[in-house]
Amino acid sequence: MLPEPVKKFVDSFAALPGIGPRQATRLAFYLVNQGKSAVAELTDAVAGIGGLKTCSLCFSTTQNQDLCAICSNTQRQSDIVAVVEKETDLVSLEKTKKFNGRYLVLGDLRKDGMLNQMQKMRLKSLKNAAEVILAISPTTYGDLNASLIAQELKGANIKITRLGRGIPTGGEIEFADEDTLGSALDNRK
C-alpha cells in the first residue's frame, strides 16, 4: 500500500527514540508534501551527522577537532567534572549557564546495576579531577548508578558530589512526594 521509499523511511525512522511507525509515516508524507528541496535539506542534515566525531576527553560529540568546544575552552575549570549519562543531559546543564567545569558523558546507564567496560574506562579518566559532580537523573535507577559510579571512584582523592534535589520552583509542598520533600530538607540552604 505504501510506496517502497516511504516504507524504508518509516522503517528507519520508527527505530529512533520517541518515534514510532505512525509518527514516522506522518513525517514521510510531510516531507513528500514539502517538496524535493525539503527532502534534500533533510538529507544534507542527516549526512552531516555522519561526519561528527567523539571528543577524546569528555566523549561528547564534536565537529572536526579532537576536543569539543567545552573541553578546548581554557576559561573553564578543567578539574571540576560533571558526569552525565547522555549528551542531552550535558546540553540541559549548559543551558543553565551556571556550570563552568567540563563534562564526562558515560553513555546509557543500565537498569541492572552494572557499568559496562567502556563506562569504567571513561571513569578512569577522572583520576586528576578535584571534584566530580554526579549529574545523574534522580530516579531509582539513577541513584543506583550514581552509587556504582561513586564506588568506582572510591580510593581516588576526589570530592564526589550530587546535584541538589528538592521542590522545583512553582511546586507545592502538598503535592510533593516524600522522597522529594526529604531531599528538599536534606539540601536546604
mmCIF file with all atom_site columns, C-alpha atoms in Angstrom:
data_model
loop_
_atom_site.group_PDB
_atom_site.id
_atom_site.type_symbol
_atom_site.label_atom_id
_atom_site.label_alt_id
_atom_site.label_comp_id
_atom_site.label_asym_id
_atom_site.label_entity_id
_atom_site.label_seq_id
_atom_site.pdbx_PDB_ins_code
_atom_site.Cartn_x
_atom_site.Cartn_y
_atom_site.Cartn_z
_atom_site.occupancy
_atom_site.B_iso_or_equiv
_atom_site.pdbx_formal_charge
_atom_site.auth_seq_id
_atom_site.auth_comp_id
_atom_site.auth_asym_id
_atom_site.auth_atom_id
_atom_site.pdbx_PDB_model_num
ATOM 1   C CA . MET A 1 1   ? 0.000  0.000  0.000  1.00 0.00 ? 1   MET A CA 1
ATOM 2   C CA . LEU A 1 2   ? 2.861  2.406  0.805  1.00 0.00 ? 2   LEU A CA 1
ATOM 3   C CA . PRO A 1 3   ? 5.444  3.199  -1.873 1.00 0.00 ? 3   PRO A CA 1
ATOM 4   C CA . GLU A 1 4   ? 8.741  1.397  -1.188 1.00 0.00 ? 4   GLU A CA 1
ATOM 5   C CA . PRO A 1 5   ? 10.728 4.608  -0.393 1.00 0.00 ? 5   PRO A CA 1
ATOM 6   C CA . VAL A 1 6   ? 8.116  5.560  2.232  1.00 0.00 ? 6   VAL A CA 1
ATOM 7   C CA . LYS A 1 7   ? 8.281  2.057  3.742  1.00 0.00 ? 7   LYS A CA 1
ATOM 8   C CA . LYS A 1 8   ? 12.089 2.312  4.005  1.00 0.00 ? 8   LYS A CA 1
ATOM 9   C CA . PHE A 1 9   ? 11.797 5.775  5.562  1.00 0.00 ? 9   PHE A CA 1
ATOM 10  C CA . VAL A 1 10  ? 9.215  4.545  8.078  1.00 0.00 ? 10  VAL A CA 1
ATOM 11  C CA . ASP A 1 11  ? 11.320 1.503  8.996  1.00 0.00 ? 11  ASP A CA 1
ATOM 12  C CA . SER A 1 12  ? 14.413 3.658  9.552  1.00 0.00 ? 12  SER A CA 1
ATOM 13  C CA . PHE A 1 13  ? 12.758 6.493  11.455 1.00 0.00 ? 13  PHE A CA 1
ATOM 14  C CA . ALA A 1 14  ? 10.431 4.308  13.549 1.00 0.00 ? 14  ALA A CA 1
ATOM 15  C CA . ALA A 1 15  ? 13.546 2.817  15.158 1.00 0.00 ? 15  ALA A CA 1
ATOM 16  C CA . LEU A 1 16  ? 14.576 6.234  16.520 1.00 0.00 ? 16  LEU A CA 1
ATOM 17  C CA . PRO A 1 17  ? 13.793 7.119  20.158 1.00 0.00 ? 17  PRO A CA 1
ATOM 18  C CA . GLY A 1 18  ? 10.388 8.751  20.559 1.00 0.00 ? 18  GLY A CA 1
ATOM 19  C CA . ILE A 1 19  ? 9.255  8.000  17.018 1.00 0.00 ? 19  ILE A CA 1
ATOM 20  C CA . GLY A 1 20  ? 7.048  5.043  16.251 1.00 0.00 ? 20  GLY A CA 1
ATOM 21  C CA . PRO A 1 21  ? 5.669  3.796  12.927 1.00 0.00 ? 21  PRO A CA 1
ATOM 22  C CA . ARG A 1 22  ? 2.698  6.186  12.942 1.00 0.00 ? 22  ARG A CA 1
ATOM 23  C CA . GLN A 1 23  ? 4.858  9.257  13.588 1.00 0.00 ? 23  GLN A CA 1
ATOM 24  C CA . ALA A 1 24  ? 7.430  8.093  11.026 1.00 0.00 ? 24  ALA A CA 1
ATOM 25  C CA . THR A 1 25  ? 4.664  7.710  8.424  1.00 0.00 ? 25  THR A CA 1
ATOM 26  C CA . ARG A 1 26  ? 3.429  11.230 9.168  1.00 0.00 ? 26  ARG A CA 1
ATOM 27  C CA . LEU A 1 27  ? 6.962  12.568 8.793  1.00 0.00 ? 27  LEU A CA 1
ATOM 28  C CA . ALA A 1 28  ? 7.433  10.773 5.482  1.00 0.00 ? 28  ALA A CA 1
ATOM 29  C CA . PHE A 1 29  ? 4.284  12.233 3.954  1.00 0.00 ? 29  PHE A CA 1
ATOM 30  C CA . TYR A 1 30  ? 5.009  15.644 5.431  1.00 0.00 ? 30  TYR A CA 1
ATOM 31  C CA . LEU A 1 31  ? 8.388  15.658 3.675  1.00 0.00 ? 31  LEU A CA 1
ATOM 32  C CA . VAL A 1 32  ? 6.897  14.395 0.414  1.00 0.00 ? 32  VAL A CA 1
ATOM 33  C CA . ASN A 1 33  ? 4.394  17.254 0.512  1.00 0.00 ? 33  ASN A CA 1
ATOM 34  C CA . GLN A 1 34  ? 7.114  19.814 1.305  1.00 0.00 ? 34  GLN A CA 1
ATOM 35  C CA . GLY A 1 35  ? 8.853  19.065 -1.966 1.00 0.00 ? 35  GLY A CA 1
ATOM 36  C CA . LYS A 1 36  ? 12.270 17.994 -3.128 1.00 0.00 ? 36  LYS A CA 1
ATOM 37  C CA . SER A 1 37  ? 14.147 20.896 -1.551 1.00 0.00 ? 37  SER A CA 1
ATOM 38  C CA . ALA A 1 38  ? 12.900 19.941 1.936  1.00 0.00 ? 38  ALA A CA 1
ATOM 39  C CA . VAL A 1 39  ? 13.928 16.330 1.320  1.00 0.00 ? 39  VAL A CA 1
ATOM 40  C CA . ALA A 1 40  ? 17.347 17.473 0.083  1.00 0.00 ? 40  ALA A CA 1
ATOM 41  C CA . GLU A 1 41  ? 17.785 19.686 3.146  1.00 0.00 ? 41  GLU A CA 1
ATOM 42  C CA . LEU A 1 42  ? 16.963 16.802 5.493  1.00 0.00 ? 42  LEU A CA 1
ATOM 43  C CA . THR A 1 43  ? 19.279 14.503 3.540  1.00 0.00 ? 43  THR A CA 1
ATOM 44  C CA . ASP A 1 44  ? 22.126 17.008 3.972  1.00 0.00 ? 44  ASP A CA 1
ATOM 45  C CA . ALA A 1 45  ? 21.382 17.352 7.694  1.00 0.00 ? 45  ALA A CA 1
ATOM 46  C CA . VAL A 1 46  ? 21.467 13.582 8.241  1.00 0.00 ? 46  VAL A CA 1
ATOM 47  C CA . ALA A 1 47  ? 24.644 13.253 6.161  1.00 0.00 ? 47  ALA A CA 1
ATOM 48  C CA . GLY A 1 48  ? 26.256 15.987 8.270  1.00 0.00 ? 48  GLY A CA 1
ATOM 49  C CA . ILE A 1 49  ? 25.666 13.983 11.435 1.00 0.00 ? 49  ILE A CA 1
ATOM 50  C CA . GLY A 1 50  ? 27.634 11.125 9.897  1.00 0.00 ? 50  GLY A CA 1
ATOM 51  C CA . GLY A 1 51  ? 30.789 13.261 9.902  1.00 0.00 ? 51  GLY A CA 1
ATOM 52  C CA . LEU A 1 52  ? 30.768 14.030 13.617 1.00 0.00 ? 52  LEU A CA 1
ATOM 53  C CA . LYS A 1 53  ? 33.438 12.708 15.988 1.00 0.00 ? 53  LYS A CA 1
ATOM 54  C CA . THR A 1 54  ? 33.700 11.921 19.680 1.00 0.00 ? 54  THR A CA 1
ATOM 55  C CA . CYS A 1 55  ? 35.677 14.260 21.944 1.00 0.00 ? 55  CYS A CA 1
ATOM 56  C CA . SER A 1 56  ? 38.715 12.404 23.266 1.00 0.00 ? 56  SER A CA 1
ATOM 57  C CA . LEU A 1 57  ? 38.338 13.949 26.740 1.00 0.00 ? 57  LEU A CA 1
ATOM 58  C CA . CYS A 1 58  ? 34.613 14.058 27.594 1.00 0.00 ? 58  CYS A CA 1
ATOM 59  C CA . PHE A 1 59  ? 33.235 11.667 24.956 1.00 0.00 ? 59  PHE A CA 1
ATOM 60  C CA . SER A 1 60  ? 30.689 14.196 23.746 1.00 0.00 ? 60  SER A CA 1
ATOM 61  C CA . THR A 1 61  ? 30.131 14.919 20.077 1.00 0.00 ? 61  THR A CA 1
ATOM 62  C CA . THR A 1 62  ? 32.430 17.315 18.277 1.00 0.00 ? 62  THR A CA 1
ATOM 63  C CA . GLN A 1 63  ? 32.542 18.501 14.719 1.00 0.00 ? 63  GLN A CA 1
ATOM 64  C CA . ASN A 1 64  ? 36.058 18.452 13.333 1.00 0.00 ? 64  ASN A CA 1
ATOM 65  C CA . GLN A 1 65  ? 38.593 18.605 16.122 1.00 0.00 ? 65  GLN A CA 1
ATOM 66  C CA . ASP A 1 66  ? 39.831 16.104 18.680 1.00 0.00 ? 66  ASP A CA 1
ATOM 67  C CA . LEU A 1 67  ? 38.351 18.118 21.577 1.00 0.00 ? 67  LEU A CA 1
ATOM 68  C CA . CYS A 1 68  ? 34.850 19.593 21.764 1.00 0.00 ? 68  CYS A CA 1
ATOM 69  C CA . ALA A 1 69  ? 34.276 23.326 22.304 1.00 0.00 ? 69  ALA A CA 1
ATOM 70  C CA . ILE A 1 70  ? 33.832 22.834 26.067 1.00 0.00 ? 70  ILE A CA 1
ATOM 71  C CA . CYS A 1 71  ? 36.982 20.770 26.637 1.00 0.00 ? 71  CYS A CA 1
ATOM 72  C CA . SER A 1 72  ? 39.114 23.063 24.470 1.00 0.00 ? 72  SER A CA 1
ATOM 73  C CA . ASN A 1 73  ? 37.900 26.191 26.303 1.00 0.00 ? 73  ASN A CA 1
ATOM 74  C CA . THR A 1 74  ? 40.767 27.268 28.576 1.00 0.00 ? 74  THR A CA 1
ATOM 75  C CA . GLN A 1 75  ? 38.405 29.555 30.543 1.00 0.00 ? 75  GLN A CA 1
ATOM 76  C CA . ARG A 1 76  ? 36.587 26.543 32.018 1.00 0.00 ? 76  ARG A CA 1
ATOM 77  C CA . GLN A 1 77  ? 37.656 24.758 35.215 1.00 0.00 ? 77  GLN A CA 1
ATOM 78  C CA . SER A 1 78  ? 39.181 21.532 33.979 1.00 0.00 ? 78  SER A CA 1
ATOM 79  C CA . ASP A 1 79  ? 39.410 19.913 37.428 1.00 0.00 ? 79  ASP A CA 1
ATOM 80  C CA . ILE A 1 80  ? 35.645 20.012 38.119 1.00 0.00 ? 80  ILE A CA 1
ATOM 81  C CA . VAL A 1 81  ? 33.804 17.410 36.061 1.00 0.00 ? 81  VAL A CA 1
ATOM 82  C CA . ALA A 1 82  ? 30.077 16.748 35.821 1.00 0.00 ? 82  ALA A CA 1
ATOM 83  C CA . VAL A 1 83  ? 29.418 13.112 34.962 1.00 0.00 ? 83  VAL A CA 1
ATOM 84  C CA . VAL A 1 84  ? 26.286 12.818 32.816 1.00 0.00 ? 84  VAL A CA 1
ATOM 85  C CA . GLU A 1 85  ? 24.582 9.860  31.245 1.00 0.00 ? 85  GLU A CA 1
ATOM 86  C CA . LYS A 1 86  ? 23.905 11.329 27.837 1.00 0.00 ? 86  LYS A CA 1
ATOM 87  C CA . GLU A 1 87  ? 24.688 14.372 25.753 1.00 0.00 ? 87  GLU A CA 1
ATOM 88  C CA . THR A 1 88  ? 21.170 15.741 26.144 1.00 0.00 ? 88  THR A CA 1
ATOM 89  C CA . ASP A 1 89  ? 21.880 15.974 29.894 1.00 0.00 ? 89  ASP A CA 1
ATOM 90  C CA . LEU A 1 90  ? 25.042 17.951 29.095 1.00 0.00 ? 90  LEU A CA 1
ATOM 91  C CA . VAL A 1 91  ? 23.016 20.307 26.873 1.00 0.00 ? 91  VAL A CA 1
ATOM 92  C CA . SER A 1 92  ? 20.437 20.843 29.630 1.00 0.00 ? 92  SER A CA 1
ATOM 93  C CA . LEU A 1 93  ? 23.139 21.670 32.200 1.00 0.00 ? 93  LEU A CA 1
ATOM 94  C CA . GLU A 1 94  ? 24.886 24.030 29.786 1.00 0.00 ? 94  GLU A CA 1
ATOM 95  C CA . LYS A 1 95  ? 21.633 25.935 29.204 1.00 0.00 ? 95  LYS A CA 1
ATOM 96  C CA . THR A 1 96  ? 21.656 26.952 32.879 1.00 0.00 ? 96  THR A CA 1
ATOM 97  C CA . LYS A 1 97  ? 24.920 28.875 32.320 1.00 0.00 ? 97  LYS A CA 1
ATOM 98  C CA . LYS A 1 98  ? 25.795 28.005 35.937 1.00 0.00 ? 98  LYS A CA 1
ATOM 99  C CA . PHE A 1 99  ? 28.451 25.345 35.417 1.00 0.00 ? 99  PHE A CA 1
ATOM 100 C CA . ASN A 1 100 ? 31.944 26.325 34.311 1.00 0.00 ? 100 ASN A CA 1
ATOM 101 C CA . GLY A 1 101 ? 33.668 22.955 34.529 1.00 0.00 ? 101 GLY A CA 1
ATOM 102 C CA . ARG A 1 102 ? 33.839 20.194 31.994 1.00 0.00 ? 102 ARG A CA 1
ATOM 103 C CA . TYR A 1 103 ? 31.831 17.022 31.485 1.00 0.00 ? 103 TYR A CA 1
ATOM 104 C CA . LEU A 1 104 ? 32.173 13.282 31.095 1.00 0.00 ? 104 LEU A CA 1
ATOM 105 C CA . VAL A 1 105 ? 29.475 11.557 29.038 1.00 0.00 ? 105 VAL A CA 1
ATOM 106 C CA . LEU A 1 106 ? 29.163 7.977  30.283 1.00 0.00 ? 106 LEU A CA 1
ATOM 107 C CA . GLY A 1 107 ? 26.582 6.679  27.838 1.00 0.00 ? 107 GLY A CA 1
ATOM 108 C CA . ASP A 1 108 ? 23.282 4.957  28.573 1.00 0.00 ? 108 ASP A CA 1
ATOM 109 C CA . LEU A 1 109 ? 23.226 3.586  32.087 1.00 0.00 ? 109 LEU A CA 1
ATOM 110 C CA . ARG A 1 110 ? 21.744 0.154  32.545 1.00 0.00 ? 110 ARG A CA 1
ATOM 111 C CA . LYS A 1 111 ? 18.967 -0.716 34.933 1.00 0.00 ? 111 LYS A CA 1
ATOM 112 C CA . ASP A 1 112 ? 20.673 -3.850 36.211 1.00 0.00 ? 112 ASP A CA 1
ATOM 113 C CA . GLY A 1 113 ? 23.142 -2.017 38.415 1.00 0.00 ? 113 GLY A CA 1
ATOM 114 C CA . MET A 1 114 ? 26.217 -2.710 36.301 1.00 0.00 ? 114 MET A CA 1
ATOM 115 C CA . LEU A 1 115 ? 28.567 -0.379 34.495 1.00 0.00 ? 115 LEU A CA 1
ATOM 116 C CA . ASN A 1 116 ? 29.962 -1.685 31.222 1.00 0.00 ? 116 ASN A CA 1
ATOM 117 C CA . GLN A 1 117 ? 33.680 -1.800 30.408 1.00 0.00 ? 117 GLN A CA 1
ATOM 118 C CA . MET A 1 118 ? 33.541 1.354  28.275 1.00 0.00 ? 118 MET A CA 1
ATOM 119 C CA . GLN A 1 119 ? 31.948 3.303  31.142 1.00 0.00 ? 119 GLN A CA 1
ATOM 120 C CA . LYS A 1 120 ? 34.540 2.042  33.611 1.00 0.00 ? 120 LYS A CA 1
ATOM 121 C CA . MET A 1 121 ? 37.325 3.099  31.215 1.00 0.00 ? 121 MET A CA 1
ATOM 122 C CA . ARG A 1 122 ? 35.785 6.560  30.876 1.00 0.00 ? 122 ARG A CA 1
ATOM 123 C CA . LEU A 1 123 ? 35.604 6.935  34.652 1.00 0.00 ? 123 LEU A CA 1
ATOM 124 C CA . LYS A 1 124 ? 39.327 6.175  34.926 1.00 0.00 ? 124 LYS A CA 1
ATOM 125 C CA . SER A 1 125 ? 39.984 9.412  33.036 1.00 0.00 ? 125 SER A CA 1
ATOM 126 C CA . LEU A 1 126 ? 38.790 11.325 36.122 1.00 0.00 ? 126 LEU A CA 1
ATOM 127 C CA . LYS A 1 127 ? 41.818 10.480 38.261 1.00 0.00 ? 127 LYS A CA 1
ATOM 128 C CA . ASN A 1 128 ? 43.118 14.080 38.158 1.00 0.00 ? 128 ASN A CA 1
ATOM 129 C CA . ALA A 1 129 ? 39.786 15.746 38.932 1.00 0.00 ? 129 ALA A CA 1
ATOM 130 C CA . ALA A 1 130 ? 39.394 17.734 42.146 1.00 0.00 ? 130 ALA A CA 1
ATOM 131 C CA . GLU A 1 131 ? 35.618 17.333 42.170 1.00 0.00 ? 131 GLU A CA 1
ATOM 132 C CA . VAL A 1 132 ? 33.251 15.036 40.339 1.00 0.00 ? 132 VAL A CA 1
ATOM 133 C CA . ILE A 1 133 ? 29.591 16.042 40.242 1.00 0.00 ? 133 ILE A CA 1
ATOM 134 C CA . LEU A 1 134 ? 27.340 13.055 39.635 1.00 0.00 ? 134 LEU A CA 1
ATOM 135 C CA . ALA A 1 135 ? 24.752 14.729 37.407 1.00 0.00 ? 135 ALA A CA 1
ATOM 136 C CA . ILE A 1 136 ? 22.662 11.603 37.020 1.00 0.00 ? 136 ILE A CA 1
ATOM 137 C CA . SER A 1 137 ? 18.852 11.777 36.898 1.00 0.00 ? 137 SER A CA 1
ATOM 138 C CA . PRO A 1 138 ? 17.349 11.404 40.396 1.00 0.00 ? 138 PRO A CA 1
ATOM 139 C CA . THR A 1 139 ? 15.417 8.223  39.682 1.00 0.00 ? 139 THR A CA 1
ATOM 140 C CA . THR A 1 140 ? 15.682 4.877  41.399 1.00 0.00 ? 140 THR A CA 1
ATOM 141 C CA . TYR A 1 141 ? 17.971 3.624  38.630 1.00 0.00 ? 141 TYR A CA 1
ATOM 142 C CA . GLY A 1 142 ? 19.846 6.917  38.549 1.00 0.00 ? 142 GLY A CA 1
ATOM 143 C CA . ASP A 1 143 ? 20.517 6.698  42.281 1.00 0.00 ? 143 ASP A CA 1
ATOM 144 C CA . LEU A 1 144 ? 21.702 3.104  41.891 1.00 0.00 ? 144 LEU A CA 1
ATOM 145 C CA . ASN A 1 145 ? 24.047 4.048  39.065 1.00 0.00 ? 145 ASN A CA 1
ATOM 146 C CA . ALA A 1 146 ? 25.318 7.121  40.940 1.00 0.00 ? 146 ALA A CA 1
ATOM 147 C CA . SER A 1 147 ? 26.243 4.807  43.812 1.00 0.00 ? 147 SER A CA 1
ATOM 148 C CA . LEU A 1 148 ? 28.049 2.499  41.389 1.00 0.00 ? 148 LEU A CA 1
ATOM 149 C CA . ILE A 1 149 ? 29.949 5.421  39.883 1.00 0.00 ? 149 ILE A CA 1
ATOM 150 C CA . ALA A 1 150 ? 30.936 6.670  43.347 1.00 0.00 ? 150 ALA A CA 1
ATOM 151 C CA . GLN A 1 151 ? 32.120 3.145  44.188 1.00 0.00 ? 151 GLN A CA 1
ATOM 152 C CA . GLU A 1 152 ? 34.253 3.055  41.019 1.00 0.00 ? 152 GLU A CA 1
ATOM 153 C CA . LEU A 1 153 ? 35.887 6.335  42.062 1.00 0.00 ? 153 LEU A CA 1
ATOM 154 C CA . LYS A 1 154 ? 36.422 5.229  45.654 1.00 0.00 ? 154 LYS A CA 1
ATOM 155 C CA . GLY A 1 155 ? 40.036 5.394  46.727 1.00 0.00 ? 155 GLY A CA 1
ATOM 156 C CA . ALA A 1 156 ? 40.867 8.328  44.452 1.00 0.00 ? 156 ALA A CA 1
ATOM 157 C CA . ASN A 1 157 ? 41.406 11.659 46.177 1.00 0.00 ? 157 ASN A CA 1
ATOM 158 C CA . ILE A 1 158 ? 38.328 13.193 44.545 1.00 0.00 ? 158 ILE A CA 1
ATOM 159 C CA . LYS A 1 159 ? 35.481 15.131 46.116 1.00 0.00 ? 159 LYS A CA 1
ATOM 160 C CA . ILE A 1 160 ? 32.277 13.459 44.888 1.00 0.00 ? 160 ILE A CA 1
ATOM 161 C CA . THR A 1 161 ? 29.009 15.410 44.965 1.00 0.00 ? 161 THR A CA 1
ATOM 162 C CA . ARG A 1 162 ? 25.492 15.032 43.545 1.00 0.00 ? 162 ARG A CA 1
ATOM 163 C CA . LEU A 1 163 ? 23.149 17.628 42.169 1.00 0.00 ? 163 LEU A CA 1
ATOM 164 C CA . GLY A 1 164 ? 20.897 19.035 44.876 1.00 0.00 ? 164 GLY A CA 1
ATOM 165 C CA . ARG A 1 165 ? 17.293 17.885 44.916 1.00 0.00 ? 165 ARG A CA 1
ATOM 166 C CA . GLY A 1 166 ? 14.110 19.306 46.246 1.00 0.00 ? 166 GLY A CA 1
ATOM 167 C CA . ILE A 1 167 ? 10.873 21.015 45.385 1.00 0.00 ? 167 ILE A CA 1
ATOM 168 C CA . PRO A 1 168 ? 11.002 22.705 41.968 1.00 0.00 ? 168 PRO A CA 1
ATOM 169 C CA . THR A 1 169 ? 10.231 26.394 41.616 1.00 0.00 ? 169 THR A CA 1
ATOM 170 C CA . GLY A 1 170 ? 6.476  26.738 41.364 1.00 0.00 ? 170 GLY A CA 1
ATOM 171 C CA . GLY A 1 171 ? 5.918  23.370 43.027 1.00 0.00 ? 171 GLY A CA 1
ATOM 172 C CA . GLU A 1 172 ? 3.641  22.977 46.020 1.00 0.00 ? 172 GLU A CA 1
ATOM 173 C CA . ILE A 1 173 ? 4.620  21.098 49.153 1.00 0.00 ? 173 ILE A CA 1
ATOM 174 C CA . GLU A 1 174 ? 1.199  19.471 49.294 1.00 0.00 ? 174 GLU A CA 1
ATOM 175 C CA . PHE A 1 175 ? 1.790  17.644 46.013 1.00 0.00 ? 175 PHE A CA 1
ATOM 176 C CA . ALA A 1 176 ? 5.443  16.691 46.537 1.00 0.00 ? 176 ALA A CA 1
ATOM 177 C CA . ASP A 1 177 ? 6.254  13.055 47.292 1.00 0.00 ? 177 ASP A CA 1
ATOM 178 C CA . GLU A 1 178 ? 8.149  12.014 50.411 1.00 0.00 ? 178 GLU A CA 1
ATOM 179 C CA . ASP A 1 179 ? 11.476 11.496 48.612 1.00 0.00 ? 179 ASP A CA 1
ATOM 180 C CA . THR A 1 180 ? 11.347 14.986 47.097 1.00 0.00 ? 180 THR A CA 1
ATOM 181 C CA . LEU A 1 181 ? 10.416 16.566 50.434 1.00 0.00 ? 181 LEU A CA 1
ATOM 182 C CA . GLY A 1 182 ? 13.135 14.609 52.191 1.00 0.00 ? 182 GLY A CA 1
ATOM 183 C CA . SER A 1 183 ? 15.697 15.744 49.639 1.00 0.00 ? 183 SER A CA 1
ATOM 184 C CA . ALA A 1 184 ? 14.470 19.319 49.957 1.00 0.00 ? 184 ALA A CA 1
ATOM 185 C CA . LEU A 1 185 ? 15.075 19.169 53.700 1.00 0.00 ? 185 LEU A CA 1
ATOM 186 C CA . ASP A 1 186 ? 18.457 17.498 53.318 1.00 0.00 ? 186 ASP A CA 1
ATOM 187 C CA . ASN A 1 187 ? 19.642 20.006 50.706 1.00 0.00 ? 187 ASN A CA 1
ATOM 188 C CA . ARG A 1 188 ? 18.290 23.145 52.361 1.00 0.00 ? 188 ARG A CA 1
ATOM 189 C CA . LYS A 1 189 ? 20.458 26.248 52.361 1.00 0.00 ? 189 LYS A CA 1
#
